Short mmCIF file of C-alpha atoms in Angstrom, two decimals:
data_model
loop_
_atom_site.label_atom_id
_atom_site.label_comp_id
_atom_site.label_asym_id
_atom_site.label_seq_id
_atom_site.Cartn_x
_atom_site.Cartn_y
_atom_site.Cartn_z
CA UNK A 122 97.23 124.93 82.69
CA UNK A 123 93.60 125.33 84.09
CA UNK A 124 91.35 122.39 84.33
CA UNK A 125 87.72 122.03 84.16
CA UNK A 126 86.34 118.86 85.81
CA UNK A 127 83.05 117.39 85.45
CA UNK A 128 82.19 115.90 88.86
CA UNK A 129 82.66 117.32 92.26
CA UNK A 130 81.77 114.89 95.10
CA UNK A 131 82.88 111.50 93.48
CA UNK A 132 85.84 109.59 94.61
CA UNK A 133 88.16 110.69 91.53
CA UNK A 134 86.81 114.29 91.54
CA UNK A 135 87.55 114.56 95.35
CA UNK A 136 91.08 113.55 94.81
CA UNK A 137 91.35 115.78 91.75
CA UNK A 138 90.47 118.68 94.09
CA UNK A 139 93.36 117.80 96.30
CA UNK A 140 95.83 117.65 93.48
CA UNK A 141 94.42 120.68 91.55
CA UNK A 142 92.84 123.05 93.98
CA UNK A 143 92.64 125.77 91.57
CA UNK A 144 90.58 123.53 88.99
CA UNK A 145 86.96 124.34 88.32
CA UNK A 146 84.65 121.53 89.41
CA UNK A 147 81.19 121.22 88.16
CA UNK A 148 78.61 119.38 90.25
CA UNK A 149 75.05 118.47 88.96
CA UNK A 150 73.69 121.89 89.80
CA UNK A 151 76.28 123.50 87.34
CA UNK A 152 76.37 120.97 84.61
CA UNK A 153 73.79 118.09 84.72
CA UNK A 154 75.03 115.17 82.47
CA UNK A 155 71.28 114.45 81.61
CA UNK A 156 71.59 117.79 79.63
CA UNK A 157 74.56 117.21 77.27
CA UNK A 158 74.34 120.63 75.71
CA UNK A 159 74.63 122.25 79.01
CA UNK A 160 77.88 120.39 79.42
CA UNK A 161 79.22 121.58 76.01
CA UNK A 162 78.17 125.07 76.93
CA UNK A 163 80.08 125.01 80.27
CA UNK A 164 83.20 124.07 78.22
CA UNK A 165 82.64 127.04 75.86
CA UNK A 166 81.93 129.32 78.69
CA UNK A 167 85.03 128.39 80.88
CA UNK A 168 87.49 127.92 77.86
CA UNK A 169 89.78 125.69 80.06
CA UNK A 170 93.25 124.38 79.25
CA UNK A 171 92.00 120.80 79.72
CA UNK A 172 88.71 118.98 80.52
CA UNK A 173 88.41 115.87 82.68
CA UNK A 174 85.15 113.94 82.93
CA UNK A 175 85.05 112.30 86.21
CA UNK A 176 81.19 111.99 86.23
CA UNK A 177 79.16 109.11 85.21
CA UNK A 178 76.12 106.95 85.76
CA UNK A 179 77.75 104.39 88.07
CA UNK A 180 74.84 102.58 89.62
CA UNK A 181 75.49 99.45 87.75
CA UNK A 182 72.55 97.31 88.82
CA UNK A 183 70.08 100.25 88.52
CA UNK A 184 71.18 100.76 84.95
CA UNK A 185 69.57 97.47 84.08
CA UNK A 186 66.14 99.03 84.37
CA UNK A 187 67.20 102.52 83.30
CA UNK A 188 69.53 102.04 80.50
CA UNK A 189 68.09 105.03 78.28
CA UNK A 190 68.84 107.18 81.28
CA UNK A 191 72.17 105.88 81.72
CA UNK A 192 72.90 106.25 78.10
CA UNK A 193 72.31 109.89 78.13
CA UNK A 194 74.67 110.40 80.92
CA UNK A 195 77.43 107.95 79.77
CA UNK A 196 77.21 108.39 76.00
CA UNK A 197 75.57 111.68 75.12
CA UNK A 198 77.12 113.92 77.59
CA UNK A 199 80.59 112.74 76.86
CA UNK A 200 79.98 112.98 73.26
CA UNK A 201 78.84 116.74 73.69
CA UNK A 202 81.82 117.36 75.80
CA UNK A 203 84.23 115.77 73.25
CA UNK A 204 82.87 117.83 70.46
CA UNK A 205 83.24 121.07 72.40
CA UNK A 206 86.80 120.14 73.20
CA UNK A 207 87.57 119.36 69.58
CA UNK A 208 86.18 122.66 68.50
CA UNK A 209 88.36 124.47 71.12
CA UNK A 210 91.46 122.35 70.59
CA UNK A 211 91.17 121.37 74.28
CA UNK A 212 92.55 118.10 75.63
CA UNK A 213 89.91 115.86 76.98
CA UNK A 214 90.41 112.93 79.47
CA UNK A 215 87.42 110.59 79.84
CA UNK A 216 87.15 107.75 82.38
CA UNK A 217 85.70 104.45 81.51
CA UNK A 218 85.65 100.92 82.83
CA UNK A 219 86.67 97.32 82.55
CA UNK A 220 82.99 96.48 82.20
CA UNK A 221 83.27 97.22 78.38
CA UNK A 222 84.86 93.55 78.12
CA UNK A 223 83.05 90.30 78.46
CA UNK A 224 85.02 89.21 81.53
CA UNK A 225 86.05 85.91 79.97
CA UNK A 226 89.39 84.22 80.11
CA UNK A 227 92.19 84.98 82.53
CA UNK A 228 94.51 87.16 80.55
CA UNK A 229 94.84 90.82 81.14
CA UNK A 230 92.72 92.82 78.61
CA UNK A 231 94.74 95.27 76.40
CA UNK A 232 93.14 98.62 75.09
CA UNK A 233 92.75 97.08 71.59
CA UNK A 234 91.17 93.81 72.59
CA UNK A 235 87.63 92.93 71.36
CA UNK A 236 84.89 94.41 73.61
CA UNK A 237 81.56 92.84 74.47
CA UNK A 238 79.99 94.33 77.70
CA UNK A 239 77.67 92.02 79.55
CA UNK A 240 75.41 94.56 81.14
CA UNK A 241 73.58 97.83 80.59
CA UNK A 242 76.35 100.02 82.36
CA UNK A 243 79.05 98.41 80.26
CA UNK A 244 77.13 99.14 77.04
CA UNK A 245 76.46 102.76 77.87
CA UNK A 246 80.10 103.20 78.84
CA UNK A 247 81.28 101.61 75.78
CA UNK A 248 78.84 103.92 73.63
CA UNK A 249 80.49 106.90 75.37
CA UNK A 250 83.96 105.73 74.37
CA UNK A 251 82.93 105.22 70.84
CA UNK A 252 81.38 108.79 70.74
CA UNK A 253 84.61 110.26 72.21
CA UNK A 254 86.78 108.47 69.64
CA UNK A 255 84.53 109.47 66.89
CA UNK A 256 84.93 113.17 67.85
CA UNK A 257 88.63 112.85 67.61
CA UNK A 258 90.87 115.58 68.78
CA UNK A 259 93.21 115.42 71.85
CA UNK A 260 91.51 112.81 73.86
CA UNK A 261 92.42 110.01 76.34
CA UNK A 262 89.90 107.49 77.28
CA UNK A 263 91.29 105.76 80.67
CA UNK A 264 89.64 102.57 81.51
CA UNK A 265 90.01 101.63 85.18
CA UNK A 266 88.59 99.07 87.76
CA UNK A 267 87.70 98.52 91.39
CA UNK A 268 88.14 102.17 92.49
CA UNK A 269 88.58 102.76 96.26
CA UNK A 270 89.29 105.85 98.53
CA UNK A 271 88.39 107.30 101.77
CA UNK A 272 85.42 109.03 100.12
CA UNK A 273 81.97 108.03 98.73
CA UNK A 274 80.66 104.43 98.47
CA UNK A 275 83.29 101.76 97.84
CA UNK A 276 84.37 98.27 98.62
CA UNK A 277 86.90 99.40 101.37
CA UNK A 278 84.36 101.25 103.41
CA UNK A 279 81.60 98.59 103.05
CA UNK A 280 83.98 95.94 104.25
CA UNK A 281 84.95 98.32 107.33
CA UNK A 282 81.22 98.87 107.93
CA UNK A 283 80.32 95.16 107.97
CA UNK A 284 83.30 94.36 110.18
CA UNK A 285 81.63 96.38 112.96
CA UNK A 286 78.85 93.82 113.29
CA UNK A 287 80.16 90.65 111.66
CA UNK A 288 83.01 88.20 112.41
CA UNK A 289 82.51 86.16 109.29
CA UNK A 290 81.61 87.20 105.66
CA UNK A 291 81.14 85.33 102.46
CA UNK A 292 82.96 87.31 99.54
CA UNK A 293 83.19 86.38 95.84
CA UNK A 294 86.41 84.77 95.04
CA UNK A 295 86.26 84.10 91.38
CA UNK A 296 86.25 87.74 90.21
CA UNK A 297 89.72 88.76 89.60
CA UNK A 298 91.07 92.49 88.90
CA UNK A 299 93.15 95.29 90.16
CA UNK A 300 91.89 97.48 93.02
CA UNK A 301 92.61 101.08 91.97
CA UNK A 302 93.19 104.08 94.34
CA UNK A 303 91.21 107.07 93.18
CA UNK A 304 94.16 109.23 94.10
CA UNK A 305 96.25 107.44 91.42
CA UNK A 306 93.52 107.73 88.88
CA UNK A 307 93.35 111.60 89.66
CA UNK A 308 97.10 111.99 89.14
CA UNK A 309 97.01 109.93 85.95
CA UNK A 310 94.11 112.07 84.66
CA UNK A 311 96.20 115.34 85.29
CA UNK A 312 99.38 113.94 83.68
CA UNK A 313 97.62 112.77 80.49
CA UNK A 314 95.81 115.90 80.16
CA UNK A 315 99.06 117.76 80.48
CA UNK A 316 100.90 115.49 77.86
CA UNK A 317 98.15 115.64 75.45
CA UNK A 318 98.61 119.54 75.11
CA UNK A 319 102.12 119.04 73.64
CA UNK A 320 101.59 115.44 72.15
CA UNK A 321 98.23 115.18 70.43
CA UNK A 322 99.54 112.05 68.66
CA UNK A 323 99.16 110.30 72.08
CA UNK A 324 95.38 110.46 71.82
CA UNK A 325 93.74 106.96 72.31
CA UNK A 326 92.48 104.57 74.80
CA UNK A 327 94.56 103.41 77.88
CA UNK A 328 94.23 101.26 80.99
CA UNK A 329 95.20 102.09 84.51
CA UNK A 330 94.50 99.46 87.38
CA UNK A 331 96.29 98.60 90.65
CA UNK A 332 98.66 95.76 90.99
CA UNK A 333 98.71 92.97 92.06
CA UNK A 334 95.52 91.40 90.58
CA UNK A 335 93.53 89.85 93.33
CA UNK A 336 89.90 88.68 93.93
CA UNK A 337 87.27 90.50 95.96
CA UNK A 338 87.90 87.97 98.78
CA UNK A 339 91.59 88.64 98.65
CA UNK A 340 90.95 92.34 98.69
CA UNK A 341 88.62 91.95 101.66
CA UNK A 342 91.26 89.85 103.64
CA UNK A 343 93.76 92.57 103.09
CA UNK A 344 91.45 95.19 104.33
CA UNK A 345 90.60 93.42 107.40
CA UNK A 346 94.44 92.43 108.11
CA UNK A 347 95.47 96.10 107.64
CA UNK A 348 92.64 97.34 109.81
CA UNK A 349 93.23 94.69 112.57
CA UNK A 350 89.70 93.38 112.17
CA UNK A 351 88.90 89.70 113.14
CA UNK A 352 86.64 88.78 110.21
CA UNK A 353 86.84 85.42 108.62
CA UNK A 354 86.49 85.37 104.88
CA UNK A 355 85.04 82.51 103.08
CA UNK A 356 85.30 82.50 99.37
CA UNK A 357 82.04 82.00 97.24
CA UNK A 358 81.55 81.86 93.45
CA UNK A 359 79.65 84.60 91.60
CA UNK A 360 76.87 82.33 91.01
CA UNK A 361 76.20 82.27 94.83
CA UNK A 362 75.90 86.21 94.86
CA UNK A 363 73.44 86.90 92.13
CA UNK A 364 73.04 90.65 91.02
CA UNK A 365 70.68 92.36 88.52
CA UNK A 366 73.63 93.09 86.34
CA UNK A 367 76.22 90.44 85.42
CA UNK A 368 79.77 91.20 86.87
CA UNK A 369 82.80 90.20 84.77
CA UNK A 370 84.80 87.41 86.23
CA UNK A 371 88.09 88.71 84.47
CA UNK A 372 88.68 92.42 85.12
CA UNK A 373 92.40 92.27 84.57
CA UNK A 374 93.69 95.06 82.56
CA UNK A 375 96.95 95.41 80.74
CA UNK A 376 98.26 98.60 81.41
CA UNK A 377 101.70 98.52 79.80
CA UNK A 378 100.78 101.10 77.03
CA UNK A 379 99.90 103.70 79.69
CA UNK A 380 103.33 103.34 81.15
CA UNK A 381 104.97 103.39 77.76
CA UNK A 382 103.23 106.69 76.48
CA UNK A 383 102.84 108.58 79.52
CA UNK A 384 105.15 107.10 82.02
CA UNK A 385 102.37 106.11 84.41
CA UNK A 386 103.03 102.87 86.18
CA UNK A 387 100.33 100.65 87.81
CA UNK A 388 99.84 101.80 91.45
CA UNK A 389 100.55 99.39 94.45
CA UNK A 390 97.07 99.18 95.76
CA UNK A 391 98.20 97.62 99.26
CA UNK A 392 100.37 100.85 99.81
CA UNK A 393 97.37 103.00 98.73
CA UNK A 394 94.98 100.98 101.04
CA UNK A 395 97.21 101.56 103.95
CA UNK A 396 97.00 105.35 103.17
CA UNK A 397 93.28 105.21 102.87
CA UNK A 398 92.94 103.30 106.10
CA UNK A 399 95.13 105.99 107.82
CA UNK A 400 92.96 108.71 106.46
CA UNK A 401 89.77 106.94 107.68
CA UNK A 402 91.40 106.61 111.16
CA UNK A 403 91.63 102.80 110.99
CA UNK A 404 94.88 101.60 111.93
CA UNK A 405 96.53 98.59 113.78
#
């Protein structure tokens, strides 16, 4: 099956290129998500076997002042993609986020739980989900969290960079979630797209996040331990680290339905972290 991927240089798109080197990857110059119709036309032109949307507005804090622009990219573009896929009877996998939830409580959120995004980014991503669901067809919305890899900007690379000049860091300890390797997300997208071809009834919303759940502080300690960096981590509350966009305290995701329907289990983020550090040339 031929894959058309929106996104080329992001973390998930980079991993998709490793797993599906024959796929067609569309960067901004080929399909600008600020032009939704261009995205739909790209699908019609390529007539792929499946489409994966691995591109989005992901600048969470910047979205607070640019929500209209973020909405075009995170809602209008996926909506156009979804409609084009329905017209061509093409499986469509769309990535979303735990930020569609309010971040309250301490129980993992299931796909059908009530949503209440607390920032502009979450609102635009939820609007994109709704548009994809409204289009119908052979779609899968895959919510994930705390993505990391050896590529692009992410928490792992930020911690390693800080470790070069710091021997102590304050890291938020009351936000809890599952760090998720981009490599696992890419593999999940390919599996879901393939299954949707033969099982249209599997269409729906799913969750995929690493296990075990931890805090940002716990994630940081694991990074420094595996990388053999002597950095003391002091846990601080979210209130001591204010950001323009509110962050959810509870990013736990219930991923059981993803395993039940697609046979995709939660990835061990610690094992994936070891692989990422090896790729970055950081080992004990």
